[in-house]
Amino acid sequence: QESMHAYAANVYTSVVEELIKGKQRKFIAVEQEFFRLWWDGVATDRQKQQVHQLLQEGRLEFVIGGQVMHDEAVTLIDDQILQLTEGHGFLYETFGIRPQFSWHVDPFGASATTPTLFALAGFNAHLISRIDYDLKAAMQKNKELQFVWQGSPSLSERQEIFTHVMDQYSYCTPSQIPFSNRSGFYWNGIAAFPDPPKDGVYPNMSLPVTDTNIHLYAQTMVANIKERAAWFRTSDVLWPWGCDKQFFNASVQYSNMDLLLGYINKHSDEFGVTVQYATVGDYFEAVYRRNLTWEIRDSQDFLPYSTESFQAWTGFYTSRSTLKGIARRASSLLYAGESFFTQYILKHPQSSICKCGALRQLRSLRWAVSEVQHHDGITGTESPKVKDMYMNNLMDGMFNVKKLMASIILDMNNAKKNGEVYSSVYVKDSGISGVDQYVVVYNPLAWNITTFVTVSVSHLEMSVLDELGHSVPAQVQSSAESHSTYDLYILVEISGLSYRKYNVKPLNSNQSAFIGKSVKHKRKDRTRADQESRQLLPVVNDCYQVLFDQSTNLMHSITERETNRTVWLTQEFLEYHVNGDVMKGPISDNYLFAPNASAVPVSKAVELEVVSGKLMTEIRQYFYSNVTSQDYVYAVYTRVYTVPEGYNGKLLCHRIEQEYSVGPLELNREAVLRTSTNLKTRQLLYTDSNGYQIQKRPFKAYENNTVARNYYPMVQTAYIEDDTTRLMLFAERAHGVSSQGNGQVEVMLHRRLWNNLQWDLNYNLTLNDSSVVRPVIWLILGTKAVTNILYRTSGLALEHRPVVLFGALSGNKPKLPGQLQRNSVRSSPVTVPPNLHLQTLSIPGWRYSSNHAEQVRSIHISKQKKGDADFSRVLLRIRHLYEVGEDPVLSQPVMVNLKSLLKGLGSVIAVEERSLTGTWDVNTLKRWKWKTAQYPSKGFLNSTKTSENFIVTVYPKEIRTFFVYFQGQ
């Protein structure tokens, strides 16, 4: 809002006015969040009319077109798609246009998932800028800044995209001019906060173009154009004009630009250059017309990113861990809320809930989750008050969606249906004491799940009953966090996209939950551990034996019971000490990680508590700086589950769940958990790329800063392996991860920093984060064959844990017979095979026609029509989770009958296959085909894979998008 007031609204207001004045002028715009705030709250009818006209003339061009320019390192593919779909839906509904080029100039490093994403969205070319400084210099020298990128090994040439890397000048106009000590080319100066100056005079306005200096200006510009031309293969040079927070006073900008461009073109013989205003689309079209043959780049990405030898941008992989965690929880809740609402609308067309109000609640969370994907959002590279805005928007949106889900449950279980009356379904994250209480658990995944949900209760003796009054396996034990409450773990078994109700009540004598018994082991001084008299404490379930060394209270080894393979495995917390004084050397900040030396162990003494019960054993380790310390700064809670007979506990048994408590840290400390094993890994690490595909990360030695430059983002998964065994880690938020030694993997969990770099201080960009963070990581150990089967489903099971809502019953109303109740609760499940993921099931509400000609016509006829949301169109995405050749069974293509898949929701009458964000019919989408040695002819890439009789075949790594229509909607 402050940016809107200070400059962003003025960008659109003044640019539109200036474009109308000069037919040769052009402009590109990226983020839809600012544009939509302007369009909905500032723009006049006349300005809206003008925007329509400029878009039709191709002089205003939207590039990317998402809500924001998303970060590429720490975001999940689902959230990238969401924010892109949000922006594209608005643009198509409002203007009938579909962006076809990217302008990803500012994210800190480039992921190999992004080119695939943009190809699937129908883009013709992709543009990036921030890649390693030394790599960029080499590519520039060899004219290799442009290539055809095949980001996905499995989709390869089908979803390749031409990619342009900006040269060393990046995306801003070079501001040095030799004839003045003021900056050049930025005639509107720099934006002033909080209020625009009344007299229109901004700080740092460049020297205006006059008769006396125009030749000097032209010489400077031409020299820079020619310097750049030498780095590219065609004689077309992209010269970006602008930078962050520019064009808020477009009239002074364009009037000076007009003079300069006119002068150069008038003297083009002398200069050897002609210049014109262009959009990024104009530029790519010019390059495409040259018909050159381009090199292919495979699925290697451009991460991590360094700007000079001691500036590795690997700190932001962990910065503001709490924000990263909330952003992902919000995304997961949105995913659940969307499918829950969609099922409700389809099955209860005469619902008592206001559909438009419900859609507003969902949209508030769509907006919040979209905006936080910004490259200065989820990255943790914003000032504290901006972080607070993101947090507030996420929390408000989550509250709205929980409220919506609760009201749907109330509506579906009201008295008319089954005799039960809820007094409330409330949205708090914990249980209530005493009264009879319902726990409603929704499984948002399209697989059957068996897992535990945790409820906070006030009694040790509790019983849990299902809808039929049968006892449900549960365990209750003292809470690690609170002395006044207990943790109740309930074993739930729920089919895909379904929910179940459990009645939790104080003791019902014959059916009480198992009670976990606690044994405390006294604090051990690790430095004085006696290796000779080592006693090992075993924790065992059907899959693992985990041993703890009682002389240190640390983990000692894990045996995978199926193969009887034992891996020595120990975990410890360490801290990197970093410098905060720019006079003394390189600094760490929100973006950068610059450790002074190797990490230092934080704890000399560890306390151990083991809570064991029939269903679960929890090992609580508390790490103290020494034997006499009062307080701990670090703790690990490790949970190993035992699944009773008759339950499918394969995933549950194979995971070792860990929750950490880290903080408050001392200043200029970066906290890591290092897991060391005897696996012979040769320091080779694997990490996921945005939860979509896996990247190989060999350890690289550098002259400087080797530790920081070997950190990579882990969005969902990381693993190390030797010839026989793999150790996998799964995360519910992004972290930096590295392998600093053979058989090691370390995860950065938290950072607390302060530095005196003036730029950081100006923007309040210090990371003095005194919070305690509580991240969760699941471990799986096993053969490659076993982990291959488990890891995709496990990562998603952690991402999309069941949603738990609480309700209280009012009065002792008579229960209807069990059978009837059961039917009212069990929705018809939607289930896909384990190598597919139902990535989206939602009702977007967009009102656009899916016939392009019709959509364009309706906009033309009535530009400002406001209608009701469309509830009849369901957006469905299905993703294949495996790569070609990754697994003999799971890597096979899958035939899906959409009609029978969705029959539990209603009768499917029509299916349209669409581009990734929904705005193209895939039958009409023809992307540019760039010539490569592999494919010497130029032309168009067609995607013609539509469904016959509702049957689609989904191939490895495909993400298929459909509009689905149901009978009676």
PDB file of N, CA and C in Angstrom, residues 547-628:
ATOM      1  N   LEU A 547      19.235 -46.844  17.393  1.00  0.00           N
ATOM      2  CA  LEU A 547      19.983 -46.973  18.650  1.00  0.00           C
ATOM      3  C   LEU A 547      20.468 -45.604  19.110  1.00  0.00           C
ATOM      4  N   PHE A 548      20.360 -45.350  20.414  1.00  0.00           N
ATOM      5  CA  PHE A 548      20.889 -44.130  21.020  1.00  0.00           C
ATOM      6  C   PHE A 548      22.032 -44.520  21.951  1.00  0.00           C
ATOM      7  N   ASP A 549      23.095 -43.733  21.899  1.00  0.00           N
ATOM      8  CA  ASP A 549      24.285 -44.005  22.706  1.00  0.00           C
ATOM      9  C   ASP A 549      24.081 -43.359  24.082  1.00  0.00           C
ATOM     10  N   GLN A 550      24.011 -44.185  25.114  1.00  0.00           N
ATOM     11  CA  GLN A 550      23.685 -43.629  26.433  1.00  0.00           C
ATOM     12  C   GLN A 550      24.859 -42.921  27.092  1.00  0.00           C
ATOM     13  N   SER A 551      26.062 -43.039  26.492  1.00  0.00           N
ATOM     14  CA  SER A 551      27.173 -42.274  27.074  1.00  0.00           C
ATOM     15  C   SER A 551      27.167 -40.826  26.576  1.00  0.00           C
ATOM     16  N   THR A 552      26.456 -40.566  25.456  1.00  0.00           N
ATOM     17  CA  THR A 552      26.378 -39.190  24.940  1.00  0.00           C
ATOM     18  C   THR A 552      24.934 -38.707  24.827  1.00  0.00           C
ATOM     19  N   ASN A 553      23.961 -39.633  24.852  1.00  0.00           N
ATOM     20  CA  ASN A 553      22.549 -39.343  24.591  1.00  0.00           C
ATOM     21  C   ASN A 553      22.294 -38.896  23.152  1.00  0.00           C
ATOM     22  N   LEU A 554      23.230 -39.213  22.242  1.00  0.00           N
ATOM     23  CA  LEU A 554      23.039 -38.902  20.819  1.00  0.00           C
ATOM     24  C   LEU A 554      22.616 -40.160  20.067  1.00  0.00           C
ATOM     25  N   MET A 555      22.018 -39.951  18.868  1.00  0.00           N
ATOM     26  CA  MET A 555      21.695 -41.085  18.031  1.00  0.00           C
ATOM     27  C   MET A 555      22.995 -41.783  17.628  1.00  0.00           C
ATOM     28  N   HIS A 556      22.954 -43.111  17.536  1.00  0.00           N
ATOM     29  CA  HIS A 556      24.157 -43.885  17.252  1.00  0.00           C
ATOM     30  C   HIS A 556      24.073 -44.552  15.872  1.00  0.00           C
ATOM     31  N   SER A 557      22.938 -45.184  15.561  1.00  0.00           N
ATOM     32  CA  SER A 557      22.812 -45.880  14.281  1.00  0.00           C
ATOM     33  C   SER A 557      21.352 -46.196  14.006  1.00  0.00           C
ATOM     34  N   ILE A 558      21.083 -46.494  12.723  1.00  0.00           N
ATOM     35  CA  ILE A 558      19.740 -46.955  12.335  1.00  0.00           C
ATOM     36  C   ILE A 558      19.924 -48.236  11.528  1.00  0.00           C
ATOM     37  N   THR A 559      19.180 -49.259  11.887  1.00  0.00           N
ATOM     38  CA  THR A 559      19.186 -50.497  11.104  1.00  0.00           C
ATOM     39  C   THR A 559      17.872 -50.587  10.345  1.00  0.00           C
ATOM     40  N   GLU A 560      17.974 -50.758   9.037  1.00  0.00           N
ATOM     41  CA  GLU A 560      16.789 -50.952   8.209  1.00  0.00           C
ATOM     42  C   GLU A 560      16.486 -52.446   8.271  1.00  0.00           C
ATOM     43  N   ARG A 561      15.342 -52.818   8.843  1.00  0.00           N
ATOM     44  CA  ARG A 561      15.154 -54.214   9.245  1.00  0.00           C
ATOM     45  C   ARG A 561      14.921 -55.168   8.075  1.00  0.00           C
ATOM     46  N   GLU A 562      14.373 -54.646   6.976  1.00  0.00           N
ATOM     47  CA  GLU A 562      14.085 -55.541   5.845  1.00  0.00           C
ATOM     48  C   GLU A 562      15.373 -56.133   5.261  1.00  0.00           C
ATOM     49  N   THR A 563      16.403 -55.261   5.128  1.00  0.00           N
ATOM     50  CA  THR A 563      17.672 -55.735   4.560  1.00  0.00           C
ATOM     51  C   THR A 563      18.704 -56.023   5.644  1.00  0.00           C
ATOM     52  N   ASN A 564      18.368 -55.621   6.885  1.00  0.00           N
ATOM     53  CA  ASN A 564      19.290 -55.758   8.009  1.00  0.00           C
ATOM     54  C   ASN A 564      20.562 -54.940   7.819  1.00  0.00           C
ATOM     55  N   ARG A 565      20.480 -53.870   7.030  1.00  0.00           N
ATOM     56  CA  ARG A 565      21.633 -52.998   6.811  1.00  0.00           C
ATOM     57  C   ARG A 565      21.673 -51.949   7.922  1.00  0.00           C
ATOM     58  N   THR A 566      22.820 -51.798   8.568  1.00  0.00           N
ATOM     59  CA  THR A 566      22.966 -50.794   9.628  1.00  0.00           C
ATOM     60  C   THR A 566      23.790 -49.623   9.111  1.00  0.00           C
ATOM     61  N   VAL A 567      23.293 -48.431   9.334  1.00  0.00           N
ATOM     62  CA  VAL A 567      24.036 -47.219   8.975  1.00  0.00           C
ATOM     63  C   VAL A 567      24.370 -46.483  10.268  1.00  0.00           C
ATOM     64  N   TRP A 568      25.666 -46.233  10.507  1.00  0.00           N
ATOM     65  CA  TRP A 568      26.061 -45.403  11.649  1.00  0.00           C
ATOM     66  C   TRP A 568      25.556 -44.003  11.355  1.00  0.00           C
ATOM     67  N   LEU A 569      24.819 -43.427  12.276  1.00  0.00           N
ATOM     68  CA  LEU A 569      24.201 -42.132  11.983  1.00  0.00           C
ATOM     69  C   LEU A 569      24.134 -41.334  13.271  1.00  0.00           C
ATOM     70  N   THR A 570      24.736 -40.158  13.247  1.00  0.00           N
ATOM     71  CA  THR A 570      24.664 -39.300  14.423  1.00  0.00           C
ATOM     72  C   THR A 570      24.278 -37.889  13.978  1.00  0.00           C
ATOM     73  N   GLN A 571      23.605 -37.170  14.870  1.00  0.00           N
ATOM     74  CA  GLN A 571      23.123 -35.830  14.536  1.00  0.00           C
ATOM     75  C   GLN A 571      23.603 -34.848  15.591  1.00  0.00           C
ATOM     76  N   GLU A 572      24.030 -33.695  15.125  1.00  0.00           N
ATOM     77  CA  GLU A 572      24.363 -32.643  16.099  1.00  0.00           C
ATOM     78  C   GLU A 572      24.063 -31.269  15.526  1.00  0.00           C
ATOM     79  N   PHE A 573      23.829 -30.321  16.437  1.00  0.00           N
ATOM     80  CA  PHE A 573      23.614 -28.935  16.041  1.00  0.00           C
ATOM     81  C   PHE A 573      24.949 -28.208  16.039  1.00  0.00           C
ATOM     82  N   LEU A 574      25.158 -27.398  14.995  1.00  0.00           N
ATOM     83  CA  LEU A 574      26.350 -26.554  14.935  1.00  0.00           C
ATOM     84  C   LEU A 574      25.913 -25.149  14.544  1.00  0.00           C
ATOM     85  N   GLU A 575      26.822 -24.202  14.765  1.00  0.00           N
ATOM     86  CA  GLU A 575      26.542 -22.823  14.343  1.00  0.00           C
ATOM     87  C   GLU A 575      27.707 -22.302  13.525  1.00  0.00           C
ATOM     88  N   TYR A 576      27.360 -21.617  12.441  1.00  0.00           N
ATOM     89  CA  TYR A 576      28.366 -20.828  11.719  1.00  0.00           C
ATOM     90  C   TYR A 576      28.390 -19.447  12.365  1.00  0.00           C
ATOM     91  N   HIS A 577      29.585 -18.971  12.700  1.00  0.00           N
ATOM     92  CA  HIS A 577      29.731 -17.609  13.216  1.00  0.00           C
ATOM     93  C   HIS A 577      30.001 -16.712  12.015  1.00  0.00           C
ATOM     94  N   VAL A 578      29.293 -15.593  11.961  1.00  0.00           N
ATOM     95  CA  VAL A 578      29.458 -14.714  10.796  1.00  0.00           C
ATOM     96  C   VAL A 578      29.758 -13.293  11.248  1.00  0.00           C
ATOM     97  N   ASN A 579      30.290 -12.545  10.320  1.00  0.00           N
ATOM     98  CA  ASN A 579      30.750 -11.190  10.589  1.00  0.00           C
ATOM     99  C   ASN A 579      29.634 -10.199  10.272  1.00  0.00           C
ATOM    100  N   GLY A 580      29.479  -9.175  11.112  1.00  0.00           N
ATOM    101  CA  GLY A 580      28.462  -8.157  10.856  1.00  0.00           C
ATOM    102  C   GLY A 580      29.040  -6.783  10.562  1.00  0.00           C
ATOM    103  N   ASP A 581      30.377  -6.696  10.489  1.00  0.00           N
ATOM    104  CA  ASP A 581      31.016  -5.389  10.310  1.00  0.00           C
ATOM    105  C   ASP A 581      31.683  -5.338   8.933  1.00  0.00           C
ATOM    106  N   VAL A 582      31.161  -4.482   8.057  1.00  0.00           N
ATOM    107  CA  VAL A 582      31.693  -4.436   6.684  1.00  0.00           C
ATOM    108  C   VAL A 582      33.171  -4.032   6.651  1.00  0.00           C
ATOM    109  N   MET A 583      33.654  -3.357   7.707  1.00  0.00           N
ATOM    110  CA  MET A 583      35.069  -2.965   7.736  1.00  0.00           C
ATOM    111  C   MET A 583      35.970  -4.188   7.968  1.00  0.00           C
ATOM    112  N   LYS A 584      35.376  -5.257   8.514  1.00  0.00           N
ATOM    113  CA  LYS A 584      36.206  -6.411   8.890  1.00  0.00           C
ATOM    114  C   LYS A 584      36.174  -7.553   7.878  1.00  0.00           C
ATOM    115  N   GLY A 585      35.314  -7.449   6.850  1.00  0.00           N
ATOM    116  CA  GLY A 585      35.283  -8.536   5.866  1.00  0.00           C
ATOM    117  C   GLY A 585      33.879  -8.798   5.365  1.00  0.00           C
ATOM    118  N   PRO A 586      33.709  -9.886   4.601  1.00  0.00           N
ATOM    119  CA  PRO A 586      32.390 -10.205   4.033  1.00  0.00           C
ATOM    120  C   PRO A 586      31.354 -10.433   5.132  1.00  0.00           C
ATOM    121  N   ILE A 587      30.104 -10.060   4.835  1.00  0.00           N
ATOM    122  CA  ILE A 587      29.019 -10.192   5.828  1.00  0.00           C
ATOM    123  C   ILE A 587      27.968 -11.199   5.357  1.00  0.00           C
ATOM    124  N   SER A 588      27.234 -11.718   6.329  1.00  0.00           N
ATOM    125  CA  SER A 588      25.993 -12.444   6.048  1.00  0.00           C
ATOM    126  C   SER A 588      24.837 -11.474   6.236  1.00  0.00           C
ATOM    127  N   ASP A 589      23.829 -11.571   5.365  1.00  0.00           N
ATOM    128  CA  ASP A 589      22.603 -10.796   5.592  1.00  0.00           C
ATOM    129  C   ASP A 589      21.416 -11.632   5.116  1.00  0.00           C
ATOM    130  N   ASN A 590      20.246 -10.981   4.961  1.00  0.00           N
ATOM    131  CA  ASN A 590      19.048 -11.729   4.538  1.00  0.00           C
ATOM    132  C   ASN A 590      19.322 -12.566   3.299  1.00  0.00           C
ATOM    133  N   TYR A 591      20.136 -12.028   2.382  1.00  0.00           N
ATOM    134  CA  TYR A 591      20.412 -12.701   1.110  1.00  0.00           C
ATOM    135  C   TYR A 591      21.632 -13.616   1.196  1.00  0.00           C
ATOM    136  N   LEU A 592      22.729 -13.042   1.720  1.00  0.00           N
ATOM    137  CA  LEU A 592      24.046 -13.679   1.613  1.00  0.00           C
ATOM    138  C   LEU A 592      24.365 -14.547   2.816  1.00  0.00           C
ATOM    139  N   PHE A 593      25.178 -15.578   2.558  1.00  0.00           N
ATOM    140  CA  PHE A 593      25.734 -16.404   3.632  1.00  0.00           C
ATOM    141  C   PHE A 593      27.249 -16.356   3.456  1.00  0.00           C
ATOM    142  N   ALA A 594      27.944 -15.849   4.481  1.00  0.00           N
ATOM    143  CA  ALA A 594      29.406 -15.713   4.400  1.00  0.00           C
ATOM    144  C   ALA A 594      30.008 -16.135   5.735  1.00  0.00           C
ATOM    145  N   PRO A 595      30.183 -17.456   5.935  1.00  0.00           N
ATOM    146  CA  PRO A 595      30.705 -17.915   7.225  1.00  0.00           C
ATOM    147  C   PRO A 595      32.168 -17.528   7.424  1.00  0.00           C
ATOM    148  N   ASN A 596      32.535 -17.229   8.675  1.00  0.00           N
ATOM    149  CA  ASN A 596      33.935 -16.904   8.992  1.00  0.00           C
ATOM    150  C   ASN A 596      34.819 -18.131   8.860  1.00  0.00           C
ATOM    151  N   ALA A 597      34.286 -19.298   9.238  1.00  0.00           N
ATOM    152  CA  ALA A 597      35.091 -20.521   9.297  1.00  0.00           C
ATOM    153  C   ALA A 597      34.130 -21.696   9.309  1.00  0.00           C
ATOM    154  N   SER A 598      34.637 -22.879   9.625  1.00  0.00           N
ATOM    155  CA  SER A 598      33.766 -24.054   9.716  1.00  0.00           C
ATOM    156  C   SER A 598      32.771 -23.878  10.861  1.00  0.00           C
ATOM    157  N   ALA A 599      31.688 -24.668  10.798  1.00  0.00           N
ATOM    158  CA  ALA A 599      30.663 -24.593  11.846  1.00  0.00           C
ATOM    159  C   ALA A 599      31.195 -25.155  13.161  1.00  0.00           C
ATOM    160  N   VAL A 600      30.689 -24.597  14.261  1.00  0.00           N
ATOM    161  CA  VAL A 600      31.166 -24.946  15.602  1.00  0.00           C
ATOM    162  C   VAL A 600      30.049 -25.688  16.345  1.00  0.00           C
ATOM    163  N   PRO A 601      30.339 -26.841  16.987  1.00  0.00           N
ATOM    164  CA  PRO A 601      29.299 -27.538  17.767  1.00  0.00           C
ATOM    165  C   PRO A 601      28.782 -26.637  18.884  1.00  0.00           C
ATOM    166  N   VAL A 602      27.472 -26.703  19.148  1.00  0.00           N
ATOM    167  CA  VAL A 602      26.890 -25.761  20.109  1.00  0.00           C
ATOM    168  C   VAL A 602      26.725 -26.374  21.490  1.00  0.00           C
ATOM    169  N   SER A 603      26.821 -27.694  21.577  1.00  0.00           N
ATOM    170  CA  SER A 603      26.391 -28.297  22.823  1.00  0.00           C
ATOM    171  C   SER A 603      27.413 -29.308  23.328  1.00  0.00           C
ATOM    172  N   LYS A 604      27.701 -29.207  24.620  1.00  0.00           N
ATOM    173  CA  LYS A 604      28.609 -30.191  25.233  1.00  0.00           C
ATOM    174  C   LYS A 604      27.831 -31.239  26.021  1.00  0.00           C
ATOM    175  N   ALA A 605      26.534 -30.965  26.276  1.00  0.00           N
ATOM    176  CA  ALA A 605      25.768 -31.891  27.104  1.00  0.00           C
ATOM    177  C   ALA A 605      24.367 -32.082  26.549  1.00  0.00           C
ATOM    178  N   VAL A 606      23.878 -33.328  26.565  1.00  0.00           N
ATOM    179  CA  VAL A 606      22.568 -33.656  26.008  1.00  0.00           C
ATOM    180  C   VAL A 606      21.757 -34.420  27.044  1.00  0.00           C
ATOM    181  N   GLU A 607      20.498 -33.989  27.192  1.00  0.00           N
ATOM    182  CA  GLU A 607      19.574 -34.679  28.095  1.00  0.00           C
ATOM    183  C   GLU A 607      18.631 -35.502  27.227  1.00  0.00           C
ATOM    184  N   LEU A 608      18.187 -36.654  27.733  1.00  0.00           N
ATOM    185  CA  LEU A 608      17.364 -37.547  26.924  1.00  0.00           C
ATOM    186  C   LEU A 608      16.124 -37.951  27.709  1.00  0.00           C
ATOM    187  N   GLU A 609      14.985 -37.913  27.043  1.00  0.00           N
ATOM    188  CA  GLU A 609      13.756 -38.427  27.648  1.00  0.00           C
ATOM    189  C   GLU A 609      13.103 -39.329  26.615  1.00  0.00           C
ATOM    190  N   VAL A 610      12.705 -40.521  27.024  1.00  0.00           N
ATOM    191  CA  VAL A 610      12.061 -41.450  26.098  1.00  0.00           C
ATOM    192  C   VAL A 610      10.638 -41.689  26.575  1.00  0.00           C
ATOM    193  N   VAL A 611       9.666 -41.371  25.694  1.00  0.00           N
ATOM    194  CA  VAL A 611       8.261 -41.595  26.019  1.00  0.00           C
ATOM    195  C   VAL A 611       7.786 -42.740  25.137  1.00  0.00           C
ATOM    196  N   SER A 612       7.473 -43.874  25.754  1.00  0.00           N
ATOM    197  CA  SER A 612       7.121 -45.011  24.904  1.00  0.00           C
ATOM    198  C   SER A 612       5.730 -45.515  25.209  1.00  0.00           C
ATOM    199  N   GLY A 613       5.046 -45.915  24.124  1.00  0.00           N
ATOM    200  CA  GLY A 613       3.691 -46.449  24.246  1.00  0.00           C
ATOM    201  C   GLY A 613       3.481 -47.492  23.169  1.00  0.00           C
ATOM    202  N   LYS A 614       2.252 -48.003  23.085  1.00  0.00           N
ATOM    203  CA  LYS A 614       1.949 -49.085  22.149  1.00  0.00           C
ATOM    204  C   LYS A 614       2.059 -48.636  20.676  1.00  0.00           C
ATOM    205  N   LEU A 615       1.743 -47.359  20.404  1.00  0.00           N
ATOM    206  CA  LEU A 615       1.658 -46.899  19.015  1.00  0.00           C
ATOM    207  C   LEU A 615       2.869 -46.072  18.594  1.00  0.00           C
ATOM    208  N   MET A 616       3.540 -45.469  19.552  1.00  0.00           N
ATOM    209  CA  MET A 616       4.587 -44.535  19.186  1.00  0.00           C
ATOM    210  C   MET A 616       5.606 -44.421  20.299  1.00  0.00           C
ATOM    211  N   THR A 617       6.864 -44.233  19.889  1.00  0.00           N
ATOM    212  CA  THR A 617       7.898 -43.854  20.858  1.00  0.00           C
ATOM    213  C   THR A 617       8.431 -42.493  20.446  1.00  0.00           C
ATOM    214  N   GLU A 618       8.507 -41.586  21.410  1.00  0.00           N
ATOM    215  CA  GLU A 618       9.047 -40.252  21.138  1.00  0.00           C
ATOM    216  C   GLU A 618      10.322 -40.091  21.951  1.00  0.00           C
ATOM    217  N   ILE A 619      11.408 -39.733  21.257  1.00  0.00           N
ATOM    218  CA  ILE A 619      12.683 -39.514  21.927  1.00  0.00           C
ATOM    219  C   ILE A 619      12.921 -38.009  21.956  1.00  0.00           C
ATOM    220  N   ARG A 620      13.024 -37.460  23.152  1.00  0.00           N
ATOM    221  CA  ARG A 620      13.212 -36.015  23.291  1.00  0.00           C
ATOM    222  C   ARG A 620      14.653 -35.761  23.715  1.00  0.00           C
ATOM    223  N   GLN A 621      15.377 -35.024  22.882  1.00  0.00           N
ATOM    224  CA  GLN A 621      16.772 -34.686  23.213  1.00  0.00           C
ATOM    225  C   GLN A 621      16.872 -33.177  23.408  1.00  0.00           C
ATOM    226  N   TYR A 622      17.487 -32.781  24.518  1.00  0.00           N
ATOM    227  CA  TYR A 622      17.666 -31.359  24.823  1.00  0.00           C
ATOM    228  C   TYR A 622      19.158 -31.072  24.833  1.00  0.00           C
ATOM    229  N   PHE A 623      19.576 -30.083  24.057  1.00  0.00           N
ATOM    230  CA  PHE A 623      21.004 -29.798  23.879  1.00  0.00           C
ATOM    231  C   PHE A 623      21.383 -28.553  24.683  1.00  0.00           C
ATOM    232  N   TYR A 624      22.319 -28.727  25.626  1.00  0.00           N
ATOM    233  CA  TYR A 624      22.756 -27.633  26.497  1.00  0.00           C
ATOM    234  C   TYR A 624      24.196 -27.278  26.147  1.00  0.00           C
ATOM    235  N   SER A 625      24.546 -25.992  26.346  1.00  0.00           N
ATOM    236  CA  SER A 625      25.920 -25.605  25.990  1.00  0.00           C
ATOM    237  C   SER A 625      26.932 -26.306  26.899  1.00  0.00           C
ATOM    238  N   ASN A 626      26.558 -26.602  28.165  1.00  0.00           N
ATOM    239  CA  ASN A 626      27.426 -27.435  29.008  1.00  0.00           C
ATOM    240  C   ASN A 626      26.590 -28.131  30.088  1.00  0.00           C
ATOM    241  N   VAL A 627      27.255 -28.888  30.929  1.00  0.00           N
ATOM    242  CA  VAL A 627      26.521 -29.746  31.875  1.00  0.00           C
ATOM    243  C   VAL A 627      25.714 -28.942  32.885  1.00  0.00           C
ATOM    244  N   THR A 628      26.144 -27.721  33.193  1.00  0.00           N
ATOM    245  CA  THR A 628      25.456 -26.955  34.243  1.00  0.00           C
ATOM    246  C   THR A 628      24.494 -25.897  33.696  1.00  0.00           C
TER     247      THR A 628
END
